[in-house]
PDB file of C-alpha atoms in Angstrom:
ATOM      1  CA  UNK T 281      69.840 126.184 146.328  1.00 80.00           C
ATOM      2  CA  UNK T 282      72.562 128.540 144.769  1.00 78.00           C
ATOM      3  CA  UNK T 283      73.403 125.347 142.122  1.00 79.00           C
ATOM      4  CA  UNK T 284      69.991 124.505 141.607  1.00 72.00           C
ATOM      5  CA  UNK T 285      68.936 128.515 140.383  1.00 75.00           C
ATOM      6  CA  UNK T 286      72.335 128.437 138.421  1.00 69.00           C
ATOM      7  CA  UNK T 287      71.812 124.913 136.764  1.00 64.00           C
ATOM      8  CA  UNK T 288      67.637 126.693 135.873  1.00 67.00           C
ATOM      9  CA  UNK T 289      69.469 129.890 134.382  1.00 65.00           C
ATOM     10  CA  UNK T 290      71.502 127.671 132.251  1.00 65.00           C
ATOM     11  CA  UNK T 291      68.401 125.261 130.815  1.00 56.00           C
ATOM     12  CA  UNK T 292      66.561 128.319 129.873  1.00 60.00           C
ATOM     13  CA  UNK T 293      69.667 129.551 128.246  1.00 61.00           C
ATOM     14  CA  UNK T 294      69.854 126.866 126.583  1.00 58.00           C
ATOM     15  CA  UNK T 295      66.548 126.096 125.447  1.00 61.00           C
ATOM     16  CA  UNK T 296      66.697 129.591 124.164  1.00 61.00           C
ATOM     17  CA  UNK T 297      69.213 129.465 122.347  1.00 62.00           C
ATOM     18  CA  UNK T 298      68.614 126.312 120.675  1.00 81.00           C
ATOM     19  CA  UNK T 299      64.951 127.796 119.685  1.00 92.00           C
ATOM     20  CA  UNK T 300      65.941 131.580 118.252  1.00 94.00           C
ATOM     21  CA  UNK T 301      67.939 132.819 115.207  1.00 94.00           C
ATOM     22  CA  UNK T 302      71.219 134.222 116.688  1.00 91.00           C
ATOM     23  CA  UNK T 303      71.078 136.773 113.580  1.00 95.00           C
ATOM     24  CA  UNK T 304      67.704 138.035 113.496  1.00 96.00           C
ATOM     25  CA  UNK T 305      66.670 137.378 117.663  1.00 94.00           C
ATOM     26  CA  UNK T 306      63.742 135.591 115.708  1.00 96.00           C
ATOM     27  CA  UNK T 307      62.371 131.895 116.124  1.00 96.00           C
ATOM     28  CA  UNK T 308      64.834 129.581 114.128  1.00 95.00           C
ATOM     29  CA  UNK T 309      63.364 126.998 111.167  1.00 94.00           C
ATOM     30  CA  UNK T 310      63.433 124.134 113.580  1.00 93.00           C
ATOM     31  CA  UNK T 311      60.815 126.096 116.284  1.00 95.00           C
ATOM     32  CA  UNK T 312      58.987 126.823 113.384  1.00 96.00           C
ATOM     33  CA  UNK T 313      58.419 123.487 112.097  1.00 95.00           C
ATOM     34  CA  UNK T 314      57.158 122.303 115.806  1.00 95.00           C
ATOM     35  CA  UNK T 315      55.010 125.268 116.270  1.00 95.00           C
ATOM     36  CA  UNK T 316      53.323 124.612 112.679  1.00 96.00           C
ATOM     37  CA  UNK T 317      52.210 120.691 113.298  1.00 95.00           C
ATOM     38  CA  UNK T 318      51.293 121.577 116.748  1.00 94.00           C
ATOM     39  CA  UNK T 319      49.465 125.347 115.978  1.00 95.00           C
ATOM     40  CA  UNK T 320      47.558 123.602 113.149  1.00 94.00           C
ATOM     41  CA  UNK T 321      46.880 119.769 115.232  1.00 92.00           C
ATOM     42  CA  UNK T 322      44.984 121.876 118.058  1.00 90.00           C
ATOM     43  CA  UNK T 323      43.041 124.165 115.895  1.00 84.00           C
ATOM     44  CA  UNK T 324      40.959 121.851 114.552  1.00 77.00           C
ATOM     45  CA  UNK T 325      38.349 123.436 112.516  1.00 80.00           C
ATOM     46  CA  UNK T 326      39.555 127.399 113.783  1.00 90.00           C
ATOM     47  CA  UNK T 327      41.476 128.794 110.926  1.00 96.00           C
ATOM     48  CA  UNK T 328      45.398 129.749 111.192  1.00 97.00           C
ATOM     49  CA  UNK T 329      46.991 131.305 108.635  1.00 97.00           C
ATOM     50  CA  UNK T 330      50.262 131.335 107.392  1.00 98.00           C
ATOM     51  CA  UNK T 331      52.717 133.608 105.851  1.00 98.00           C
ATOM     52  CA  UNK T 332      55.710 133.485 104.069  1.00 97.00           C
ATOM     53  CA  UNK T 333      58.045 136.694 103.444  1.00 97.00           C
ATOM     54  CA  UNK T 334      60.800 136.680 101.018  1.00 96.00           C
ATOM     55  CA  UNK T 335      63.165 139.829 100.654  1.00 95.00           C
ATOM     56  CA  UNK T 336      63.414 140.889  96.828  1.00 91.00           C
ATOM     57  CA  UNK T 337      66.087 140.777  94.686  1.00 86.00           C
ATOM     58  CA  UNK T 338      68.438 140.075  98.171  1.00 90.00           C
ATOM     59  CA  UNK T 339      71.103 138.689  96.512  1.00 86.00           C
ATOM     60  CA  UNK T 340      71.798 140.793  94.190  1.00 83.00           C
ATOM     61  CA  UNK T 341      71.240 143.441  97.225  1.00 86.00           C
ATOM     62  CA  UNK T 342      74.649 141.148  99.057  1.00 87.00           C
ATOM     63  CA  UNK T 343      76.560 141.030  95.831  1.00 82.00           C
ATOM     64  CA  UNK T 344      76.413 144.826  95.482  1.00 80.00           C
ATOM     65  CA  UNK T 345      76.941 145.749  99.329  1.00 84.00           C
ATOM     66  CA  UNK T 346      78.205 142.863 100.698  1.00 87.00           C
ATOM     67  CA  UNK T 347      77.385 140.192 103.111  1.00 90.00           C
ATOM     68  CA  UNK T 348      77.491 142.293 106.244  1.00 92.00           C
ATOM     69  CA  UNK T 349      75.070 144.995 104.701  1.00 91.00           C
ATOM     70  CA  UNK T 350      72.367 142.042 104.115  1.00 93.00           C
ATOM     71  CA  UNK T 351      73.232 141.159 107.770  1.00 95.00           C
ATOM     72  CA  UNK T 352      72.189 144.394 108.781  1.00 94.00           C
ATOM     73  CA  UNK T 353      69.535 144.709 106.635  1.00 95.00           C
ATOM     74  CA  UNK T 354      68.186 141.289 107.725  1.00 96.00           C
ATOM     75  CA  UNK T 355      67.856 142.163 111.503  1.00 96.00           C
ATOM     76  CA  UNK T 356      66.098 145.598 110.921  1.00 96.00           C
ATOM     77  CA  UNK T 357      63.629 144.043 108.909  1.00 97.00           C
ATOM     78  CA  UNK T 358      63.273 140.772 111.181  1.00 97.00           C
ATOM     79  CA  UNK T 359      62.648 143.817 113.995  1.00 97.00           C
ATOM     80  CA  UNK T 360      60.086 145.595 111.838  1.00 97.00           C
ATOM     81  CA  UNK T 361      58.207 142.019 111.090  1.00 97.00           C
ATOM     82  CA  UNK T 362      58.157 141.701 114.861  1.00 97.00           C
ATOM     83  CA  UNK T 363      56.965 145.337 115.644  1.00 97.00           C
ATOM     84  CA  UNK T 364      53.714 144.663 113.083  1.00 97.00           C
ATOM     85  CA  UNK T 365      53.047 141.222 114.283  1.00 97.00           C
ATOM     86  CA  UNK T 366      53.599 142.080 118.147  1.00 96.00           C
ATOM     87  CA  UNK T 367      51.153 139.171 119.528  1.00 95.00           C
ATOM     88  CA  UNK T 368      48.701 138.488 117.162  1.00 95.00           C
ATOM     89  CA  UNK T 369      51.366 135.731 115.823  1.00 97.00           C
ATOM     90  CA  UNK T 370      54.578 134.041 115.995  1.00 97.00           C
ATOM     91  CA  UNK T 371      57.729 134.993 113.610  1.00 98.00           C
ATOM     92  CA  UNK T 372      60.263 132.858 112.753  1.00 97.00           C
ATOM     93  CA  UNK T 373      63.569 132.655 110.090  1.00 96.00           C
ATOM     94  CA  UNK T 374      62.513 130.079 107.729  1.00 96.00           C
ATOM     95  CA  UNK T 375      65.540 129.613 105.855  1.00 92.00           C
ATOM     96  CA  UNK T 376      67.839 133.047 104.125  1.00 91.00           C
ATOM     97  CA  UNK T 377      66.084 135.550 103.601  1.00 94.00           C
ATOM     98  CA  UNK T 378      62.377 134.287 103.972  1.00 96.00           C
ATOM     99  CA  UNK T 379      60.738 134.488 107.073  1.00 97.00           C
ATOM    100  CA  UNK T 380      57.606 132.339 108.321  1.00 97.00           C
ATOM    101  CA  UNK T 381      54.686 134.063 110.234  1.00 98.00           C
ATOM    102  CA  UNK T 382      52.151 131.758 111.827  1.00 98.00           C
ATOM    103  CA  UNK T 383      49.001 133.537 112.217  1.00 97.00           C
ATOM    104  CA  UNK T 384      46.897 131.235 114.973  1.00 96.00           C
ATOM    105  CA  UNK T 385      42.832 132.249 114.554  1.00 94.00           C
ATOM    106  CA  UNK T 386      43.539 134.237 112.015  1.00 96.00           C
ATOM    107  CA  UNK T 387      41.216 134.040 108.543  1.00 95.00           C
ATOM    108  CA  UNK T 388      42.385 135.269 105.247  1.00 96.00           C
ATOM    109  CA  UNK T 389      41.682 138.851 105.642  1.00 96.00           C
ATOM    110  CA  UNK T 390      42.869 139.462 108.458  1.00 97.00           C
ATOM    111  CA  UNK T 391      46.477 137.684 107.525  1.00 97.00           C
ATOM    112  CA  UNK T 392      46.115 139.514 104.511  1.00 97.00           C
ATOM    113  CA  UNK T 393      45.913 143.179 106.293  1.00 97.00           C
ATOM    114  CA  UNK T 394      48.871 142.173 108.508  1.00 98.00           C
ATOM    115  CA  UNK T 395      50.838 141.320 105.677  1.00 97.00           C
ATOM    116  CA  UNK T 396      49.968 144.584 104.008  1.00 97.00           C
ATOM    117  CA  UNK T 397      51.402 146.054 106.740  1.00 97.00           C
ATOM    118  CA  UNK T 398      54.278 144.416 106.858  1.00 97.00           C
ATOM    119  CA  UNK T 399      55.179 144.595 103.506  1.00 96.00           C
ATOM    120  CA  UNK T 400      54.551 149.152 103.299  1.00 96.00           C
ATOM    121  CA  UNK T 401      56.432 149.369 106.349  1.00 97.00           C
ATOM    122  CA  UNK T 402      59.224 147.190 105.280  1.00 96.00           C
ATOM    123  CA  UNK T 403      59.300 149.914 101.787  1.00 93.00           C
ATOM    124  CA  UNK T 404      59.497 152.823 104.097  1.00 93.00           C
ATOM    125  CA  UNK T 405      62.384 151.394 106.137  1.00 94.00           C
ATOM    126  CA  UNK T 406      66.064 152.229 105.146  1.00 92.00           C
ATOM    127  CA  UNK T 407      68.369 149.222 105.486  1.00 91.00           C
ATOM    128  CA  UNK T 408      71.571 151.300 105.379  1.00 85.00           C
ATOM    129  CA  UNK T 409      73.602 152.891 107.829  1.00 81.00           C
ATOM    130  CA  UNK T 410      73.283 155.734 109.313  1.00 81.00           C
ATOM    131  CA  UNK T 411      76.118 157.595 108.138  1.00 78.00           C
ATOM    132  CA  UNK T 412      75.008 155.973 104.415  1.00 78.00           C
ATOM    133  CA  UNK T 413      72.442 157.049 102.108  1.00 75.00           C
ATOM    134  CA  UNK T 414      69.489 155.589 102.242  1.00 81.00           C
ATOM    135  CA  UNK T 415      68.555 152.520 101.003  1.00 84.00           C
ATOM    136  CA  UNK T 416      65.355 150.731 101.163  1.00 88.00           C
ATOM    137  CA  UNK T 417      63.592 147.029 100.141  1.00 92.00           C
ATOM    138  CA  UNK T 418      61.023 145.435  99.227  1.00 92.00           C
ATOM    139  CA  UNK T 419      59.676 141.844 100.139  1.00 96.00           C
ATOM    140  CA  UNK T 420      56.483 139.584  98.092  1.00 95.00           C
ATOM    141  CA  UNK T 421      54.703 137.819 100.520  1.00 97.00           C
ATOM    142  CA  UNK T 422      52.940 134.667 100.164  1.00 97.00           C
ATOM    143  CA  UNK T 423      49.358 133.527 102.074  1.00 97.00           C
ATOM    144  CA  UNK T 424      47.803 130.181 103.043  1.00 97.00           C
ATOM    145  CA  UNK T 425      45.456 129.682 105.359  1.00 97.00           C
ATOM    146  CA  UNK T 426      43.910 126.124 107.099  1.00 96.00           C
ATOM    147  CA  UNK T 427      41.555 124.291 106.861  1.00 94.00           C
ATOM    148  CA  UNK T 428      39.952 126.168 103.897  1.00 92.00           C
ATOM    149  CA  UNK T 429      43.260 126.266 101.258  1.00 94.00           C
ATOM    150  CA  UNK T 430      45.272 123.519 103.273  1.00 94.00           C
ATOM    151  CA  UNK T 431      43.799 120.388 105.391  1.00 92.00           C
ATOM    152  CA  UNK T 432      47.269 119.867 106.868  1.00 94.00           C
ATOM    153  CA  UNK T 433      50.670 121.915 107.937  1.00 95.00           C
ATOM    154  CA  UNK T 434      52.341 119.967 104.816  1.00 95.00           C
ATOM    155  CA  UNK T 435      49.773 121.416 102.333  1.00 95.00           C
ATOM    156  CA  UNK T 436      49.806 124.684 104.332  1.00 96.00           C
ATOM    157  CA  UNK T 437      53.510 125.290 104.168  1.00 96.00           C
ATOM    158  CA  UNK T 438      53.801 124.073 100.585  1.00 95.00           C
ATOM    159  CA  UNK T 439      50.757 126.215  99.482  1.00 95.00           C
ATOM    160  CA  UNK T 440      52.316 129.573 100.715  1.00 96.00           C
ATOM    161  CA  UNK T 441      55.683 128.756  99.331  1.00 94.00           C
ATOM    162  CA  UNK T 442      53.550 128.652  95.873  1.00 94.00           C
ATOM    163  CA  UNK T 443      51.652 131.934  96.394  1.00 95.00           C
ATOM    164  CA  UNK T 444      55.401 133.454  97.625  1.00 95.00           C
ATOM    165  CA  UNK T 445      56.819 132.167  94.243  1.00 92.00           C
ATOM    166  CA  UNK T 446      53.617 134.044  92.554  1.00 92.00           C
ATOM    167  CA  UNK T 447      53.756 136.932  94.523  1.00 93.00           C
ATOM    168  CA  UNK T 448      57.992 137.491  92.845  1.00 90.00           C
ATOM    169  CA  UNK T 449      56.604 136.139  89.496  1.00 87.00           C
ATOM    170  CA  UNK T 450      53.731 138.904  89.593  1.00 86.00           C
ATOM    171  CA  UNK T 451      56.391 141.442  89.610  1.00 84.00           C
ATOM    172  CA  UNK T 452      57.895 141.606  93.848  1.00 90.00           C
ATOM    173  CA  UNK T 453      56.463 143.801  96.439  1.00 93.00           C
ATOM    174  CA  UNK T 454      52.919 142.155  97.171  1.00 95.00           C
ATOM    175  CA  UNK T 455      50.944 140.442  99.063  1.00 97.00           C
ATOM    176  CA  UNK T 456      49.266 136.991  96.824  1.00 96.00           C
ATOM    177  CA  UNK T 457      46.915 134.691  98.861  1.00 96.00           C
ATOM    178  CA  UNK T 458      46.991 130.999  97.732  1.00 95.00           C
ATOM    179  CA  UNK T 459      44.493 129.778  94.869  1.00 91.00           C
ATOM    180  CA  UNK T 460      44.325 126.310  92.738  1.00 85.00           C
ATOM    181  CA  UNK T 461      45.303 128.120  89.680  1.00 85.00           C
ATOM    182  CA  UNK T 462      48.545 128.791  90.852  1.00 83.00           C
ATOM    183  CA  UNK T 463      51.243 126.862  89.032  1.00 69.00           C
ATOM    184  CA  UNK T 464      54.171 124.819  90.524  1.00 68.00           C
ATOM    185  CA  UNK T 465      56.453 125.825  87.495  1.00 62.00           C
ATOM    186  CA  UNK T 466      57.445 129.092  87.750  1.00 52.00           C
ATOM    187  CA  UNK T 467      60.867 129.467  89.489  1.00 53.00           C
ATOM    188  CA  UNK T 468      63.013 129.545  86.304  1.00 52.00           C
ATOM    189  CA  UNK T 469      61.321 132.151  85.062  1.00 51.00           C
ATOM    190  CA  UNK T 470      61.726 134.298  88.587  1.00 56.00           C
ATOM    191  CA  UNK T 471      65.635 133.240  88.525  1.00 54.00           C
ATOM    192  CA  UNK T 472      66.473 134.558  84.731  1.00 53.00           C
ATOM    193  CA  UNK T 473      63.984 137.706  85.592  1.00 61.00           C
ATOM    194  CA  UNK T 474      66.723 138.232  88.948  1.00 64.00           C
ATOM    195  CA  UNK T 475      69.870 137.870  86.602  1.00 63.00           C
ATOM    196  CA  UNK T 476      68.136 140.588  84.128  1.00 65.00           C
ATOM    197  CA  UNK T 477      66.835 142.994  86.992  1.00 68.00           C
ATOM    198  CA  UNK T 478      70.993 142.720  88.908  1.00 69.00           C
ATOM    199  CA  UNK T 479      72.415 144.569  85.838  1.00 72.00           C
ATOM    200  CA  UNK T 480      69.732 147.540  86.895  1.00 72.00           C
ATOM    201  CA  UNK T 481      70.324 147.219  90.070  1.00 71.00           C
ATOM    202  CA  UNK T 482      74.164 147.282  89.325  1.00 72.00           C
ATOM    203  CA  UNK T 483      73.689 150.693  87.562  1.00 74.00           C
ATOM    204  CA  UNK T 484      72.223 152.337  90.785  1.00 71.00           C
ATOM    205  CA  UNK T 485      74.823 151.106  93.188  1.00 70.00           C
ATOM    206  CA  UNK T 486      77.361 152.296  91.285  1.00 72.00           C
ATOM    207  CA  UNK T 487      76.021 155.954  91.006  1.00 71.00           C
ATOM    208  CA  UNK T 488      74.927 155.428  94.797  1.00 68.00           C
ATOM    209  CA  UNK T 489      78.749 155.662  95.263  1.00 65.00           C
ATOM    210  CA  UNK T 490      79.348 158.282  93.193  1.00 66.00           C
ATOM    211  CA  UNK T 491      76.660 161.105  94.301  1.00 65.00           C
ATOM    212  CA  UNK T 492      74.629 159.870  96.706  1.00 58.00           C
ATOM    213  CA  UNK T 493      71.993 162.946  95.831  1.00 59.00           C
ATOM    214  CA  UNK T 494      70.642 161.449  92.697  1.00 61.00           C
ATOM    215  CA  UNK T 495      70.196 157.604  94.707  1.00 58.00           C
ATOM    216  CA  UNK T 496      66.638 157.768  95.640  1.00 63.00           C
ATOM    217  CA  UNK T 497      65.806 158.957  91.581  1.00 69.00           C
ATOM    218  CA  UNK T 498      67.955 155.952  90.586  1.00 65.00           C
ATOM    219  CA  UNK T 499      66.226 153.583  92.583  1.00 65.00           C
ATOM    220  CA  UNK T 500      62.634 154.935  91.342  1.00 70.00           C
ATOM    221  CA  UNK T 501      63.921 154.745  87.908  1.00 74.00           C
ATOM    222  CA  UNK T 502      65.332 150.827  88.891  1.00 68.00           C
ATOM    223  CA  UNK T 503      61.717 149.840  89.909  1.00 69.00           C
ATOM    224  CA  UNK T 504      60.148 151.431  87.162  1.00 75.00           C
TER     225      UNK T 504
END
């Protein structure tokens, strides 16, 4: 009996472990993928939305702190998705810095007010440590929802990797829902844009180490 209980603790170890992010204690890009064909093959004609978050300007945020300050900043943000979402959906780590949310019986609205959520809260949360100043950012957030926008999980996925793309293009910290009109060619502009905005960014960091005082000015006069 004493094997058997060990050998269960194990499996659901294991299954665990082979389904969540070790990083960001979210659901890895493999769970995500399974939940999406299987969330969206039930539903049928009930609508699930889905949302993809991307961290702004993150890179630039690792080359100017380094890799264990995105770490950080990555799991309190993954922790702040969670908190908003709490059961209404299911979270996962798409792939860097984006994270999926599928939103099961959820229309647009709805998925849209969530995200809204998300994406203040995620503003008003510092990223630094404790005994650091503070530091906050921002994600764009990109919405599809099926059947309406998307008639499969492909389309889905694809469609609110487009409005995400939009959503950075249209300037970072908001929420776009998918429409037709959105173009496919837009990610070279959003890439030069990055490499313009890092110098900015550069500026601020480097009087964040200076005098920590005049930071929070710096970083209103960066987004400006």
């Amino acid at each position: 009996a004493s094997i058997a209980i060990a050998n269960a603790i194990l499996f659901e170890k294991a299954r665990e472990e082979a389904t969540i992010d070790a990083l960001t204690n979210t659901y890895n890009h493999r769970y995500f993928m399974d939940q999406l064909i299987e969330v969206t093959s039930k539903s049928k004609t009930n609508n699930v939305s889905l949302a993809l978050t991307g961290i702004d300007m993150f890179n630039v945020y690792n080359d100017l702190y380094g890799h264990y300050a995105g770490d950080t900043a990555l799991t309190k943000l993954a922790a702040k998705v969670k908190q908003v979402v709490g059961d209404n959906g299911i979270v996962c780590r798409y792939v860097g810095d984006i994270f999926a949310v599928i939103l099961p019986n959820t229309d647009t609205k709805k998925a849209y007010d969530l995200m809204e959520r998300i994406r203040v809260v995620i503003e008003q949360t510092s990223v630094s440590a404790p005994d650091e100043s503070s530091r906050s950012l921002t994600v764009s957030c990109g919405l599809c929802t099926y059947p309406t926008q998307a008639n499969d999980d492909k389309l889905l996925l694809k469609n609110a990797g487009l409005a995400l793309i939009e959503a950075k293009r249209g300037g970072r910290n908001k929420t776009v829902l998918y429409n037709s009109t959105i173009s496919e060619d837009t990610k070279e502009g959003i890439a030069l844009d990055e490499n313009q905005l890092a110098t900015v960014y550069a500026l601020t960091a480097t009087i964040d180490a200076k005098d920590h005082i005049t930071f929070g000015h710096s970083q209103r006069v960066a987004k400006y």
